Amino acid sequence: MRRLTKWRHHILTVQLSMLVCMFLLWELAGRLRWIDVLLFSYPSKIFGQIGKDVASGEIWAHVGVTVGETVVGFLLGTLVGTLLAVLIWWSPFLSKVLDPYMVVFNSMPKVALGPIFIVMFGAGFTAIVMTTLSITVIITTLVVYNSFNEVDPNYVKVIRTFGGQRSEIFAKVVFPASFPTIVSTLKVNVGMAWVGVIVGEFLVAKEGLGYLIIYGFQVFNFTLVLSSLLIIAAVATAMYQLVVYAERKLLAGRR
């Protein structure tokens, strides 16, 4: 355990060192004009922008809107995708019918669906969440459904030998065996939810971090653009770590 703890600390130290070196190199390149500071800015200027926005209180409304949309899209996408996977597993006929449609829909550029959602649901929260769901639901469905199909068939035969019905096969074999995959899908959906929300905000939002990025491009304030991206990275990382923590607790409880 001491060796494992030391190994983890070593990895964390290297990761933090790489991050610090990257920011120092970026700062040096900006100060010495090795890069175009109009486009790439540099860390001290970006953190100054973040500090100013935090002090004025302007940034909190944008962060709150984007995080709220992301959490709703993340939770709904995981739930609906899992339920859809259960439905198509339950009906082999429905699975065969929907399989090509899911593949085609998953390959479609979701940005193209944004205007349709805007017309259907209006320019606001619902349209952005629907854009997010168009990304997260299909991915969750495909991953979870494949996990259902990869369960050891010998376990299924045991349940059938004792007269078990399809509902008992799912409850006693398929779902327990696929639970780690379902929980791991949460980590994938964190990134997918952020992609969907930012794409939706690019198209329709009047507030949020995606809106700040578009606004920064329009007024050629690339420091604002990069500061918004840095905030997105920080919040997304925190959200991802919460999901990893929840995954450990859930899987440890099942073991």
GROMACS .gro file of C-alpha atoms in nm:
model
  255
    1MET     CA    1   0.000   0.000   0.000
    2ARG     CA    2   0.287   0.237   0.077
    3ARG     CA    3   0.441   0.159  -0.261
    4LEU     CA    4   0.106   0.218  -0.437
    5THR     CA    5   0.053   0.547  -0.252
    6LYS     CA    6   0.405   0.659  -0.341
    7TRP     CA    7   0.342   0.567  -0.705
    8ARG     CA    8   0.020   0.771  -0.714
    9HIS     CA    9   0.192   1.070  -0.555
   10HIS     CA   10   0.469   1.043  -0.810
   11ILE     CA   11   0.218   1.044  -1.098
   12LEU     CA   12   0.036   1.345  -0.951
   13THR     CA   13   0.364   1.531  -0.906
   14VAL     CA   14   0.464   1.470  -1.269
   15GLN     CA   15   0.120   1.578  -1.391
   16LEU     CA   16   0.129   1.903  -1.192
   17SER     CA   17   0.487   1.969  -1.300
   18MET     CA   18   0.393   1.929  -1.666
   19LEU     CA   19   0.100   2.170  -1.619
   20VAL     CA   20   0.317   2.430  -1.446
   21CYS     CA   21   0.588   2.400  -1.712
   22MET     CA   22   0.332   2.440  -1.987
   23PHE     CA   23   0.196   2.761  -1.832
   24LEU     CA   24   0.546   2.897  -1.768
   25LEU     CA   25   0.650   2.829  -2.128
   26TRP     CA   26   0.328   2.988  -2.253
   27GLU     CA   27   0.386   3.294  -2.034
   28LEU     CA   28   0.746   3.327  -2.154
   29ALA     CA   29   0.644   3.290  -2.519
   30GLY     CA   30   0.382   3.561  -2.476
   31ARG     CA   31   0.609   3.803  -2.292
   32LEU     CA   32   0.888   3.763  -2.545
   33ARG     CA   33   0.644   3.782  -2.838
   34TRP     CA   34   0.735   3.438  -2.967
   35ILE     CA   35   0.362   3.393  -3.029
   36ASP     CA   36   0.090   3.628  -3.144
   37VAL     CA   37  -0.052   3.753  -2.812
   38LEU     CA   38  -0.363   3.885  -2.988
   39LEU     CA   39  -0.460   3.528  -3.073
   40PHE     CA   40  -0.300   3.323  -2.795
   41SER     CA   41  -0.270   3.577  -2.509
   42TYR     CA   42  -0.071   3.441  -2.209
   43PRO     CA   43  -0.155   3.299  -1.864
   44SER     CA   44  -0.110   3.609  -1.646
   45LYS     CA   45  -0.339   3.807  -1.875
   46ILE     CA   46  -0.596   3.525  -1.884
   47PHE     CA   47  -0.596   3.483  -1.506
   48GLY     CA   48  -0.626   3.860  -1.476
   49GLN     CA   49  -0.938   3.843  -1.696
   50ILE     CA   50  -1.082   3.564  -1.480
   51GLY     CA   51  -1.003   3.758  -1.161
   52LYS     CA   52  -1.174   4.068  -1.297
   53ASP     CA   53  -1.485   3.872  -1.399
   54VAL     CA   54  -1.499   3.696  -1.062
   55ALA     CA   55  -1.459   4.022  -0.871
   56SER     CA   56  -1.737   4.188  -1.072
   57GLY     CA   57  -1.961   3.883  -1.030
   58GLU     CA   58  -2.037   3.865  -1.404
   59ILE     CA   59  -1.889   3.520  -1.454
   60TRP     CA   60  -2.104   3.337  -1.197
   61ALA     CA   61  -2.429   3.368  -1.394
   62HIS     CA   62  -2.260   3.231  -1.707
   63VAL     CA   63  -2.099   2.943  -1.517
   64GLY     CA   64  -2.426   2.861  -1.341
   65VAL     CA   65  -2.623   2.847  -1.666
   66THR     CA   66  -2.372   2.626  -1.844
   67VAL     CA   67  -2.321   2.389  -1.549
   68GLY     CA   68  -2.698   2.357  -1.502
   69GLU     CA   69  -2.751   2.270  -1.867
   70THR     CA   70  -2.461   2.023  -1.857
   71VAL     CA   71  -2.584   1.843  -1.544
   72VAL     CA   72  -2.938   1.810  -1.681
   73GLY     CA   73  -2.813   1.685  -2.019
   74PHE     CA   74  -2.566   1.450  -1.850
   75LEU     CA   75  -2.822   1.290  -1.616
   76LEU     CA   76  -3.104   1.270  -1.870
   77GLY     CA   77  -2.872   1.137  -2.141
   78THR     CA   78  -2.745   0.858  -1.917
   79LEU     CA   79  -3.092   0.767  -1.789
   80VAL     CA   80  -3.271   0.775  -2.125
   81GLY     CA   81  -2.986   0.598  -2.303
   82THR     CA   82  -2.979   0.318  -2.045
   83LEU     CA   83  -3.359   0.274  -2.059
   84LEU     CA   84  -3.348   0.263  -2.438
   85ALA     CA   85  -3.073  -0.002  -2.422
   86VAL     CA   86  -3.291  -0.210  -2.189
   87LEU     CA   87  -3.586  -0.173  -2.426
   88ILE     CA   88  -3.403  -0.289  -2.737
   89TRP     CA   89  -3.234  -0.574  -2.545
   90TRP     CA   90  -3.574  -0.687  -2.425
   91SER     CA   91  -3.708  -0.704  -2.781
   92PRO     CA   92  -3.468  -0.868  -3.031
   93PHE     CA   93  -3.707  -0.769  -3.310
   94LEU     CA   94  -3.691  -0.402  -3.208
   95SER     CA   95  -3.313  -0.430  -3.179
   96LYS     CA   96  -3.280  -0.550  -3.539
   97VAL     CA   97  -3.515  -0.280  -3.663
   98LEU     CA   98  -3.348   0.012  -3.480
   99ASP     CA   99  -2.984  -0.092  -3.518
  100PRO     CA  100  -2.913   0.077  -3.857
  101TYR     CA  101  -3.107   0.388  -3.756
  102MET     CA  102  -2.903   0.432  -3.438
  103VAL     CA  103  -2.577   0.393  -3.629
  104VAL     CA  104  -2.684   0.650  -3.889
  105PHE     CA  105  -2.811   0.895  -3.628
  106ASN     CA  106  -2.491   0.860  -3.427
  107SER     CA  107  -2.285   0.947  -3.737
  108MET     CA  108  -2.486   1.261  -3.814
  109PRO     CA  109  -2.327   1.598  -3.725
  110LYS     CA  110  -2.524   1.715  -3.423
  111VAL     CA  111  -2.464   2.081  -3.509
  112ALA     CA  112  -2.696   2.028  -3.806
  113LEU     CA  113  -2.976   1.929  -3.568
  114GLY     CA  114  -2.938   2.245  -3.360
  115PRO     CA  115  -3.154   2.472  -3.582
  116ILE     CA  116  -3.428   2.206  -3.581
  117PHE     CA  117  -3.429   2.196  -3.201
  118ILE     CA  118  -3.437   2.576  -3.189
  119VAL     CA  119  -3.748   2.585  -3.410
  120MET     CA  120  -3.914   2.303  -3.213
  121PHE     CA  121  -3.835   2.412  -2.856
  122GLY     CA  122  -3.744   2.779  -2.886
  123ALA     CA  123  -3.416   2.960  -2.836
  124GLY     CA  124  -3.338   2.868  -2.479
  125PHE     CA  125  -3.263   2.605  -2.217
  126THR     CA  126  -3.471   2.325  -2.373
  127ALA     CA  127  -3.310   2.350  -2.717
  128ILE     CA  128  -2.960   2.335  -2.562
  129VAL     CA  129  -3.051   2.032  -2.349
  130MET     CA  130  -3.201   1.857  -2.653
  131THR     CA  131  -2.878   1.920  -2.846
  132THR     CA  132  -2.690   1.759  -2.558
  133LEU     CA  133  -2.927   1.461  -2.551
  134SER     CA  134  -2.877   1.407  -2.924
  135ILE     CA  135  -2.513   1.333  -2.842
  136THR     CA  136  -2.531   1.151  -2.509
  137VAL     CA  137  -2.836   0.928  -2.556
  138ILE     CA  138  -2.722   0.735  -2.864
  139ILE     CA  139  -2.368   0.681  -2.732
  140THR     CA  140  -2.503   0.557  -2.398
  141THR     CA  141  -2.751   0.327  -2.573
  142LEU     CA  142  -2.490   0.169  -2.798
  143VAL     CA  143  -2.234   0.117  -2.520
  144VAL     CA  144  -2.481  -0.025  -2.265
  145TYR     CA  145  -2.661  -0.243  -2.522
  146ASN     CA  146  -2.330  -0.394  -2.637
  147SER     CA  147  -2.248  -0.462  -2.272
  148PHE     CA  148  -2.581  -0.644  -2.231
  149ASN     CA  149  -2.499  -0.864  -2.531
  150GLU     CA  150  -2.150  -0.948  -2.406
  151VAL     CA  151  -2.269  -1.111  -2.083
  152ASP     CA  152  -2.148  -1.469  -2.046
  153PRO     CA  153  -2.422  -1.683  -2.207
  154ASN     CA  154  -2.356  -1.966  -1.960
  155TYR     CA  155  -2.501  -1.752  -1.680
  156VAL     CA  156  -2.812  -1.698  -1.891
  157LYS     CA  157  -2.842  -2.075  -1.950
  158VAL     CA  158  -2.829  -2.139  -1.575
  159ILE     CA  159  -3.125  -1.906  -1.514
  160ARG     CA  160  -3.320  -2.063  -1.802
  161THR     CA  161  -3.243  -2.413  -1.674
  162PHE     CA  162  -3.416  -2.327  -1.347
  163GLY     CA  163  -3.717  -2.188  -1.533
  164GLY     CA  164  -3.626  -1.820  -1.514
  165GLN     CA  165  -3.810  -1.573  -1.735
  166ARG     CA  166  -3.655  -1.291  -1.937
  167SER     CA  167  -3.717  -1.045  -1.654
  168GLU     CA  168  -3.526  -1.269  -1.411
  169ILE     CA  169  -3.242  -1.311  -1.660
  170PHE     CA  170  -3.211  -0.934  -1.681
  171ALA     CA  171  -3.239  -0.874  -1.305
  172LYS     CA  172  -3.009  -1.157  -1.192
  173VAL     CA  173  -2.751  -1.176  -1.472
  174VAL     CA  174  -2.751  -0.908  -1.742
  175PHE     CA  175  -2.789  -0.593  -1.532
  176PRO     CA  176  -2.547  -0.696  -1.253
  177ALA     CA  177  -2.284  -0.796  -1.508
  178SER     CA  178  -2.327  -0.469  -1.700
  179PHE     CA  179  -2.342  -0.239  -1.398
  180PRO     CA  180  -1.969  -0.146  -1.415
  181THR     CA  181  -2.010  -0.052  -1.782
  182ILE     CA  182  -2.317   0.161  -1.703
  183VAL     CA  183  -2.127   0.343  -1.429
  184SER     CA  184  -1.823   0.388  -1.654
  185THR     CA  185  -2.050   0.538  -1.920
  186LEU     CA  186  -2.102   0.828  -1.680
  187LYS     CA  187  -1.740   0.931  -1.738
  188VAL     CA  188  -1.786   0.929  -2.114
  189ASN     CA  189  -2.107   1.130  -2.085
  190VAL     CA  190  -1.937   1.406  -1.887
  191GLY     CA  191  -1.733   1.503  -2.192
  192MET     CA  192  -2.021   1.443  -2.433
  193ALA     CA  193  -2.256   1.659  -2.226
  194TRP     CA  194  -2.009   1.949  -2.227
  195VAL     CA  195  -1.969   1.919  -2.604
  196GLY     CA  196  -2.346   1.925  -2.654
  197VAL     CA  197  -2.402   2.222  -2.424
  198ILE     CA  198  -2.126   2.435  -2.577
  199VAL     CA  199  -2.248   2.355  -2.929
  200GLY     CA  200  -2.601   2.450  -2.825
  201GLU     CA  201  -2.482   2.775  -2.668
  202PHE     CA  202  -2.287   2.859  -2.982
  203LEU     CA  203  -2.612   2.841  -3.176
  204VAL     CA  204  -2.869   3.001  -2.951
  205ALA     CA  205  -2.757   3.116  -2.605
  206LYS     CA  206  -2.749   3.472  -2.474
  207GLU     CA  207  -2.561   3.367  -2.162
  208GLY     CA  208  -2.327   3.089  -2.061
  209LEU     CA  209  -1.964   3.006  -2.123
  210GLY     CA  210  -2.033   2.911  -2.486
  211TYR     CA  211  -2.190   3.252  -2.538
  212LEU     CA  212  -1.880   3.420  -2.390
  213ILE     CA  213  -1.659   3.232  -2.638
  214ILE     CA  214  -1.869   3.346  -2.933
  215TYR     CA  215  -1.885   3.701  -2.798
  216GLY     CA  216  -1.507   3.705  -2.750
  217PHE     CA  217  -1.455   3.602  -3.113
  218GLN     CA  218  -1.693   3.871  -3.233
  219VAL     CA  219  -1.513   4.154  -3.049
  220PHE     CA  220  -1.163   4.004  -3.105
  221ASN     CA  221  -1.112   3.961  -2.730
  222PHE     CA  222  -0.927   3.630  -2.743
  223THR     CA  223  -0.824   3.664  -2.379
  224LEU     CA  224  -1.193   3.633  -2.292
  225VAL     CA  225  -1.219   3.330  -2.523
  226LEU     CA  226  -0.924   3.154  -2.361
  227SER     CA  227  -1.035   3.244  -2.008
  228SER     CA  228  -1.376   3.089  -2.084
  229LEU     CA  229  -1.207   2.776  -2.219
  230LEU     CA  230  -0.991   2.756  -1.906
  231ILE     CA  231  -1.299   2.781  -1.683
  232ILE     CA  232  -1.471   2.510  -1.888
  233ALA     CA  233  -1.165   2.286  -1.847
  234ALA     CA  234  -1.157   2.344  -1.469
  235VAL     CA  235  -1.530   2.284  -1.414
  236ALA     CA  236  -1.535   1.981  -1.647
  237THR     CA  237  -1.237   1.832  -1.460
  238ALA     CA  238  -1.412   1.883  -1.125
  239MET     CA  239  -1.729   1.722  -1.261
  240TYR     CA  240  -1.529   1.430  -1.401
  241GLN     CA  241  -1.358   1.375  -1.065
  242LEU     CA  242  -1.696   1.370  -0.889
  243VAL     CA  243  -1.812   1.101  -1.131
  244VAL     CA  244  -1.492   0.900  -1.073
  245TYR     CA  245  -1.548   0.925  -0.697
  246ALA     CA  246  -1.911   0.814  -0.734
  247GLU     CA  247  -1.799   0.526  -0.957
  248ARG     CA  248  -1.554   0.402  -0.694
  249LYS     CA  249  -1.817   0.418  -0.421
  250LEU     CA  250  -2.085   0.242  -0.627
  251LEU     CA  251  -1.857  -0.034  -0.753
  252ALA     CA  252  -1.700  -0.082  -0.407
  253GLY     CA  253  -2.048  -0.115  -0.259
  254ARG     CA  254  -2.144  -0.381  -0.513
  255ARG     CA  255  -1.826  -0.577  -0.449
   0.00000   0.00000   0.00000
